[in-house]
Amino acid sequence: MPVRGVLLCDPNNPSSTRLNADDLDHLLARFAGLVIVDETYVEFGSRPSHRHRTGEHPNLIVLRSLSKGFAMAGLRLGAVLADPVVVAAIRKAQAPFPVPGPVIERAVDELADPSVLRRRIDAFVEERDRLAAGLSRCPRVRRVFADAGFVTVEVEDLAGVVAALRLARIDTVVNPEGWQAHLRISVGTPEENALLLTALNGSHPTRTRT
């Protein structure tokens, strides 16, 4: 059976990396099926959304979410951006009244002042980048990936690193999705991130990080 569609994440979870733009161009130019790009974490990156390319690529579908960058995960609300023909086909298959009225009202209220949302995202990105820079200087960290709403690192002596973090009462996702020798790290407050960096550099504070 021929492949009819490809689902990609940009930025990706759990790697916290972006798609190679040339690879996506190559795929769109040569693949006739649907190319679906999930942009759940796109607000945390510096590269523009792929939504602007749906006009030139009728087979491109871009998925967006209010869950991460806009901190509205409880609403379970997002958007499909695609060629009008594709959107019309999706509407035929969706359930009637798929979005409850209270969800719409809350989303409209939250999105009323884009400047507030922008400042919130910028503050998060600044702290994420500060954490990523600190992680890159840790002796047991090989590589740092920080293009999404979290940071993923490749480490030496995974067992030793995990033991040090647990001693410091810090929890991370170990070998996320089977990606060996990696940790997926949530971005906390500046104080929480400082404790994490201290633990990775050899000291063991006792405060809990959630």
mmCIF file of N, CA and C in Angstrom, residues 18-114:
data_model
loop_
_atom_site.group_PDB
_atom_site.id
_atom_site.type_symbol
_atom_site.label_atom_id
_atom_site.label_comp_id
_atom_site.label_asym_id
_atom_site.label_seq_id
_atom_site.Cartn_x
_atom_site.Cartn_y
_atom_site.Cartn_z
ATOM 1 N N ARG A 18 14.592 21.220 15.598
ATOM 2 C CA ARG A 18 13.784 21.677 14.475
ATOM 3 C C ARG A 18 14.039 20.814 13.244
ATOM 4 N N LEU A 19 13.066 20.789 12.352
ATOM 5 C CA LEU A 19 13.247 20.122 11.070
ATOM 6 C C LEU A 19 14.298 20.854 10.243
ATOM 7 N N ASN A 20 15.011 20.112 9.438
ATOM 8 C CA ASN A 20 15.898 20.728 8.471
ATOM 9 C C ASN A 20 15.038 21.285 7.333
ATOM 10 N N ALA A 21 15.124 22.583 7.109
ATOM 11 C CA ALA A 21 14.266 23.233 6.113
ATOM 12 C C ALA A 21 14.456 22.636 4.719
ATOM 13 N N ASP A 22 15.685 22.294 4.368
ATOM 14 C CA ASP A 22 15.940 21.709 3.053
ATOM 15 C C ASP A 22 15.288 20.333 2.922
ATOM 16 N N ASP A 23 15.290 19.564 4.001
ATOM 17 C CA ASP A 23 14.655 18.247 3.967
ATOM 18 C C ASP A 23 13.149 18.374 3.751
ATOM 19 N N LEU A 24 12.538 19.353 4.404
ATOM 20 C CA LEU A 24 11.101 19.548 4.222
ATOM 21 C C LEU A 24 10.798 20.005 2.799
ATOM 22 N N ASP A 25 11.613 20.888 2.261
ATOM 23 C CA ASP A 25 11.426 21.327 0.872
ATOM 24 C C ASP A 25 11.524 20.134 -0.084
ATOM 25 N N HIS A 26 12.494 19.283 0.168
ATOM 26 C CA HIS A 26 12.692 18.087 -0.666
ATOM 27 C C HIS A 26 11.455 17.194 -0.604
ATOM 28 N N LEU A 27 10.914 17.005 0.586
ATOM 29 C CA LEU A 27 9.736 16.161 0.756
ATOM 30 C C LEU A 27 8.519 16.757 0.049
ATOM 31 N N LEU A 28 8.281 18.038 0.243
ATOM 32 C CA LEU A 28 7.114 18.690 -0.365
ATOM 33 C C LEU A 28 7.199 18.690 -1.888
ATOM 34 N N ALA A 29 8.400 18.765 -2.410
ATOM 35 C CA ALA A 29 8.572 18.806 -3.861
ATOM 36 C C ALA A 29 8.387 17.441 -4.512
ATOM 37 N N ARG A 30 8.567 16.359 -3.750
ATOM 38 C CA ARG A 30 8.594 15.026 -4.361
ATOM 39 C C ARG A 30 7.522 14.068 -3.844
ATOM 40 N N PHE A 31 6.806 14.443 -2.799
ATOM 41 C CA PHE A 31 5.818 13.545 -2.214
ATOM 42 C C PHE A 31 4.423 14.099 -2.472
ATOM 43 N N ALA A 32 3.563 13.286 -3.082
ATOM 44 C CA ALA A 32 2.228 13.751 -3.460
ATOM 45 C C ALA A 32 1.204 13.591 -2.343
ATOM 46 N N GLY A 33 1.538 12.827 -1.306
ATOM 47 C CA GLY A 33 0.605 12.624 -0.204
ATOM 48 C C GLY A 33 0.567 13.816 0.732
ATOM 49 N N LEU A 34 -0.212 13.672 1.804
ATOM 50 C CA LEU A 34 -0.322 14.749 2.777
ATOM 51 C C LEU A 34 0.934 14.820 3.640
ATOM 52 N N VAL A 35 1.412 16.025 3.848
ATOM 53 C CA VAL A 35 2.533 16.278 4.751
ATOM 54 C C VAL A 35 1.979 17.095 5.919
ATOM 55 N N ILE A 36 1.874 16.462 7.069
ATOM 56 C CA ILE A 36 1.287 17.097 8.250
ATOM 57 C C ILE A 36 2.414 17.493 9.192
ATOM 58 N N VAL A 37 2.492 18.772 9.520
ATOM 59 C CA VAL A 37 3.531 19.271 10.414
ATOM 60 C C VAL A 37 2.873 19.757 11.702
ATOM 61 N N ASP A 38 3.187 19.098 12.791
ATOM 62 C CA ASP A 38 2.671 19.473 14.110
ATOM 63 C C ASP A 38 3.580 20.542 14.710
ATOM 64 N N GLU A 39 3.029 21.734 14.917
ATOM 65 C CA GLU A 39 3.812 22.856 15.429
ATOM 66 C C GLU A 39 3.415 23.221 16.867
ATOM 67 N N THR A 40 3.193 22.225 17.691
ATOM 68 C CA THR A 40 2.769 22.475 19.067
ATOM 69 C C THR A 40 3.712 23.416 19.808
ATOM 70 N N TYR A 41 5.021 23.313 19.545
ATOM 71 C CA TYR A 41 6.006 24.113 20.276
ATOM 72 C C TYR A 41 6.569 25.264 19.457
ATOM 73 N N VAL A 42 5.934 25.630 18.375
ATOM 74 C CA VAL A 42 6.541 26.582 17.442
ATOM 75 C C VAL A 42 6.756 27.965 18.061
ATOM 76 N N GLU A 43 5.945 28.352 19.032
ATOM 77 C CA GLU A 43 6.094 29.682 19.629
ATOM 78 C C GLU A 43 7.431 29.861 20.335
ATOM 79 N N PHE A 44 8.077 28.745 20.687
ATOM 80 C CA PHE A 44 9.340 28.824 21.420
ATOM 81 C C PHE A 44 10.565 28.918 20.504
ATOM 82 N N GLY A 45 10.354 28.906 19.208
ATOM 83 C CA GLY A 45 11.466 28.946 18.272
ATOM 84 C C GLY A 45 11.546 30.284 17.559
ATOM 85 N N SER A 46 12.683 30.518 16.925
ATOM 86 C CA SER A 46 12.886 31.776 16.209
ATOM 87 C C SER A 46 12.493 31.686 14.742
ATOM 88 N N ARG A 47 12.327 30.474 14.222
ATOM 89 C CA ARG A 47 12.005 30.308 12.811
ATOM 90 C C ARG A 47 10.497 30.433 12.595
ATOM 91 N N PRO A 48 10.061 31.059 11.501
ATOM 92 C CA PRO A 48 8.628 31.234 11.260
ATOM 93 C C PRO A 48 7.881 29.910 11.123
ATOM 94 N N SER A 49 6.593 29.976 11.354
ATOM 95 C CA SER A 49 5.726 28.817 11.169
ATOM 96 C C SER A 49 5.678 28.434 9.691
ATOM 97 N N HIS A 50 5.385 27.172 9.453
ATOM 98 C CA HIS A 50 5.216 26.702 8.070
ATOM 99 C C HIS A 50 3.827 27.047 7.519
ATOM 100 N N ARG A 51 2.990 27.665 8.327
ATOM 101 C CA ARG A 51 1.623 27.946 7.878
ATOM 102 C C ARG A 51 1.599 28.852 6.654
ATOM 103 N N HIS A 52 2.632 29.671 6.487
ATOM 104 C CA HIS A 52 2.678 30.595 5.355
ATOM 105 C C HIS A 52 2.912 29.868 4.026
ATOM 106 N N ARG A 53 3.220 28.571 4.089
ATOM 107 C CA ARG A 53 3.553 27.830 2.876
ATOM 108 C C ARG A 53 2.395 26.978 2.371
ATOM 109 N N THR A 54 1.268 26.986 3.069
ATOM 110 C CA THR A 54 0.152 26.145 2.650
ATOM 111 C C THR A 54 -0.421 26.583 1.300
ATOM 112 N N GLY A 55 -0.266 27.862 0.953
ATOM 113 C CA GLY A 55 -0.773 28.335 -0.334
ATOM 114 C C GLY A 55 -0.010 27.762 -1.513
ATOM 115 N N GLU A 56 1.296 27.564 -1.337
ATOM 116 C CA GLU A 56 2.107 27.026 -2.434
ATOM 117 C C GLU A 56 2.184 25.506 -2.410
ATOM 118 N N HIS A 57 1.762 24.892 -1.303
ATOM 119 C CA HIS A 57 1.803 23.427 -1.181
ATOM 120 C C HIS A 57 0.433 22.929 -0.699
ATOM 121 N N PRO A 58 -0.480 22.611 -1.610
ATOM 122 C CA PRO A 58 -1.827 22.174 -1.221
ATOM 123 C C PRO A 58 -1.846 20.906 -0.370
ATOM 124 N N ASN A 59 -0.765 20.143 -0.388
ATOM 125 C CA ASN A 59 -0.724 18.906 0.396
ATOM 126 C C ASN A 59 -0.147 19.128 1.801
ATOM 127 N N LEU A 60 0.177 20.369 2.147
ATOM 128 C CA LEU A 60 0.751 20.673 3.458
ATOM 129 C C LEU A 60 -0.351 21.033 4.450
ATOM 130 N N ILE A 61 -0.333 20.369 5.603
ATOM 131 C CA ILE A 61 -1.264 20.664 6.690
ATOM 132 C C ILE A 61 -0.438 21.034 7.915
ATOM 133 N N VAL A 62 -0.750 22.171 8.525
ATOM 134 C CA VAL A 62 -0.035 22.624 9.713
ATOM 135 C C VAL A 62 -0.989 22.578 10.903
ATOM 136 N N LEU A 63 -0.551 21.936 11.968
ATOM 137 C CA LEU A 63 -1.343 21.838 13.192
ATOM 138 C C LEU A 63 -0.758 22.779 14.241
ATOM 139 N N ARG A 64 -1.619 23.555 14.878
ATOM 140 C CA ARG A 64 -1.199 24.464 15.945
ATOM 141 C C ARG A 64 -1.993 24.158 17.212
ATOM 142 N N SER A 65 -1.440 24.568 18.348
ATOM 143 C CA SER A 65 -2.075 24.272 19.627
ATOM 144 C C SER A 65 -1.946 25.458 20.567
ATOM 145 N N LEU A 66 -2.937 25.609 21.446
ATOM 146 C CA LEU A 66 -2.858 26.611 22.502
ATOM 147 C C LEU A 66 -2.273 26.016 23.789
ATOM 148 N N SER A 67 -1.874 24.752 23.745
ATOM 149 C CA SER A 67 -1.492 24.036 24.963
ATOM 150 C C SER A 67 -0.163 24.479 25.543
ATOM 151 N N LYS A 68 0.835 24.785 24.707
ATOM 152 C CA LYS A 68 2.191 25.009 25.201
ATOM 153 C C LYS A 68 2.548 26.489 25.277
ATOM 154 N N GLY A 69 2.784 27.111 24.132
ATOM 155 C CA GLY A 69 3.199 28.503 24.143
ATOM 156 C C GLY A 69 2.199 29.428 24.799
ATOM 157 N N PHE A 70 0.916 29.109 24.679
ATOM 158 C CA PHE A 70 -0.121 29.967 25.247
ATOM 159 C C PHE A 70 -0.612 29.483 26.606
ATOM 160 N N ALA A 71 -0.048 28.353 27.088
ATOM 161 C CA ALA A 71 -0.337 27.834 28.431
ATOM 162 C C ALA A 71 -1.827 27.602 28.666
ATOM 163 N N MET A 72 -2.512 27.050 27.664
ATOM 164 C CA MET A 72 -3.935 26.768 27.798
ATOM 165 C C MET A 72 -4.227 25.300 27.512
ATOM 166 N N ALA A 73 -3.434 24.414 28.100
ATOM 167 C CA ALA A 73 -3.596 22.987 27.831
ATOM 168 C C ALA A 73 -4.963 22.475 28.243
ATOM 169 N N GLY A 74 -5.531 23.058 29.294
ATOM 170 C CA GLY A 74 -6.831 22.604 29.780
ATOM 171 C C GLY A 74 -7.961 22.815 28.786
ATOM 172 N N LEU A 75 -7.792 23.716 27.846
ATOM 173 C CA LEU A 75 -8.853 23.968 26.862
ATOM 174 C C LEU A 75 -8.895 22.900 25.778
ATOM 175 N N ARG A 76 -7.789 22.181 25.575
ATOM 176 C CA ARG A 76 -7.720 21.164 24.519
ATOM 177 C C ARG A 76 -8.137 21.763 23.179
ATOM 178 N N LEU A 77 -7.530 22.874 22.828
ATOM 179 C CA LEU A 77 -7.935 23.620 21.645
ATOM 180 C C LEU A 77 -6.738 23.902 20.750
ATOM 181 N N GLY A 78 -6.966 23.795 19.448
ATOM 182 C CA GLY A 78 -5.910 24.080 18.486
ATOM 183 C C GLY A 78 -6.512 24.490 17.152
ATOM 184 N N ALA A 79 -5.706 24.417 16.109
ATOM 185 C CA ALA A 79 -6.165 24.842 14.791
ATOM 186 C C ALA A 79 -5.507 24.001 13.707
ATOM 187 N N VAL A 80 -6.225 23.852 12.599
ATOM 188 C CA VAL A 80 -5.705 23.215 11.399
ATOM 189 C C VAL A 80 -5.574 24.291 10.335
ATOM 190 N N LEU A 81 -4.373 24.441 9.777
ATOM 191 C CA LEU A 81 -4.119 25.428 8.735
ATOM 192 C C LEU A 81 -3.723 24.691 7.474
ATOM 193 N N ALA A 82 -4.527 24.853 6.417
ATOM 194 C CA ALA A 82 -4.296 24.076 5.205
ATOM 195 C C ALA A 82 -5.028 24.705 4.031
ATOM 196 N N ASP A 83 -4.830 24.106 2.867
ATOM 197 C CA ASP A 83 -5.540 24.514 1.659
ATOM 198 C C ASP A 83 -7.053 24.412 1.900
ATOM 199 N N PRO A 84 -7.849 25.348 1.381
ATOM 200 C CA PRO A 84 -9.297 25.313 1.608
ATOM 201 C C PRO A 84 -9.955 23.988 1.238
ATOM 202 N N VAL A 85 -9.462 23.321 0.219
ATOM 203 C CA VAL A 85 -10.035 22.023 -0.173
ATOM 204 C C VAL A 85 -9.818 20.993 0.936
ATOM 205 N N VAL A 86 -8.634 21.014 1.523
ATOM 206 C CA VAL A 86 -8.336 20.085 2.621
ATOM 207 C C VAL A 86 -9.189 20.418 3.840
ATOM 208 N N VAL A 87 -9.300 21.688 4.162
ATOM 209 C CA VAL A 87 -10.105 22.103 5.311
ATOM 210 C C VAL A 87 -11.566 21.693 5.118
ATOM 211 N N ALA A 88 -12.086 21.850 3.917
ATOM 212 C CA ALA A 88 -13.475 21.456 3.633
ATOM 213 C C ALA A 88 -13.662 19.956 3.835
ATOM 214 N N ALA A 89 -12.682 19.154 3.427
ATOM 215 C CA ALA A 89 -12.772 17.704 3.606
ATOM 216 C C ALA A 89 -12.759 17.339 5.086
ATOM 217 N N ILE A 90 -11.941 18.041 5.868
ATOM 218 C CA ILE A 90 -11.881 17.783 7.314
ATOM 219 C C ILE A 90 -13.210 18.144 7.968
ATOM 220 N N ARG A 91 -13.808 19.248 7.555
ATOM 221 C CA ARG A 91 -15.092 19.664 8.136
ATOM 222 C C ARG A 91 -16.180 18.612 7.907
ATOM 223 N N LYS A 92 -16.115 17.938 6.790
ATOM 224 C CA LYS A 92 -17.119 16.913 6.510
ATOM 225 C C LYS A 92 -17.011 15.728 7.469
ATOM 226 N N ALA A 93 -15.807 15.503 7.994
ATOM 227 C CA ALA A 93 -15.588 14.338 8.858
ATOM 228 C C ALA A 93 -15.689 14.665 10.345
ATOM 229 N N GLN A 94 -15.681 15.948 10.720
ATOM 230 C CA GLN A 94 -15.660 16.290 12.134
ATOM 231 C C GLN A 94 -17.055 16.204 12.742
ATOM 232 N N ALA A 95 -17.070 16.026 14.049
ATOM 233 C CA ALA A 95 -18.348 15.953 14.766
ATOM 234 C C ALA A 95 -19.005 17.331 14.793
ATOM 235 N N PRO A 96 -20.336 17.384 14.894
ATOM 236 C CA PRO A 96 -21.007 18.683 14.975
ATOM 237 C C PRO A 96 -20.681 19.378 16.301
ATOM 238 N N PHE A 97 -20.549 20.690 16.242
ATOM 239 C CA PHE A 97 -20.249 21.503 17.427
ATOM 240 C C PHE A 97 -19.060 20.921 18.207
ATOM 241 N N PRO A 98 -17.888 20.802 17.586
ATOM 242 C CA PRO A 98 -16.757 20.132 18.240
ATOM 243 C C PRO A 98 -16.095 20.933 19.359
ATOM 244 N N VAL A 99 -16.327 22.248 19.389
ATOM 245 C CA VAL A 99 -15.692 23.085 20.408
ATOM 246 C C VAL A 99 -16.768 23.685 21.314
ATOM 247 N N PRO A 100 -16.772 23.370 22.605
ATOM 248 C CA PRO A 100 -17.784 23.917 23.526
ATOM 249 C C PRO A 100 -17.709 25.435 23.631
ATOM 250 N N GLY A 101 -18.854 26.054 23.841
ATOM 251 C CA GLY A 101 -18.908 27.505 23.966
ATOM 252 C C GLY A 101 -18.004 28.071 25.043
ATOM 253 N N PRO A 102 -17.972 27.501 26.259
ATOM 254 C CA PRO A 102 -17.084 28.044 27.303
ATOM 255 C C PRO A 102 -15.611 27.999 26.914
ATOM 256 N N VAL A 103 -15.212 26.991 26.143
ATOM 257 C CA VAL A 103 -13.825 26.907 25.683
ATOM 258 C C VAL A 103 -13.518 28.066 24.737
ATOM 259 N N ILE A 104 -14.439 28.330 23.824
ATOM 260 C CA ILE A 104 -14.242 29.442 22.885
ATOM 261 C C ILE A 104 -14.152 30.769 23.636
ATOM 262 N N GLU A 105 -15.036 30.972 24.604
ATOM 263 C CA GLU A 105 -15.042 32.225 25.360
ATOM 264 C C GLU A 105 -13.735 32.424 26.115
ATOM 265 N N ARG A 106 -13.241 31.361 26.746
ATOM 266 C CA ARG A 106 -11.989 31.476 27.499
ATOM 267 C C ARG A 106 -10.826 31.758 26.552
ATOM 268 N N ALA A 107 -10.796 31.089 25.414
ATOM 269 C CA ALA A 107 -9.709 31.298 24.454
ATOM 270 C C ALA A 107 -9.713 32.733 23.946
ATOM 271 N N VAL A 108 -10.883 33.262 23.623
ATOM 272 C CA VAL A 108 -10.991 34.642 23.136
ATOM 273 C C VAL A 108 -10.480 35.615 24.195
ATOM 274 N N ASP A 109 -10.838 35.377 25.456
ATOM 275 C CA ASP A 109 -10.376 36.247 26.543
ATOM 276 C C ASP A 109 -8.853 36.202 26.666
ATOM 277 N N GLU A 110 -8.291 35.000 26.611
ATOM 278 C CA GLU A 110 -6.847 34.844 26.787
ATOM 279 C C GLU A 110 -6.061 35.454 25.628
ATOM 280 N N LEU A 111 -6.644 35.426 24.425
ATOM 281 C CA LEU A 111 -5.950 35.919 23.239
ATOM 282 C C LEU A 111 -6.226 37.396 22.959
ATOM 283 N N ALA A 112 -6.961 38.055 23.846
ATOM 284 C CA ALA A 112 -7.375 39.437 23.601
ATOM 285 C C ALA A 112 -6.195 40.401 23.547
ATOM 286 N N ASP A 113 -5.138 40.128 24.301
ATOM 287 C CA ASP A 113 -3.986 41.031 24.337
ATOM 288 C C ASP A 113 -2.735 40.253 23.935
ATOM 289 N N PRO A 114 -2.408 40.240 22.645
ATOM 290 C CA PRO A 114 -1.237 39.490 22.180
ATOM 291 C C PRO A 114 0.075 39.928 22.834
#
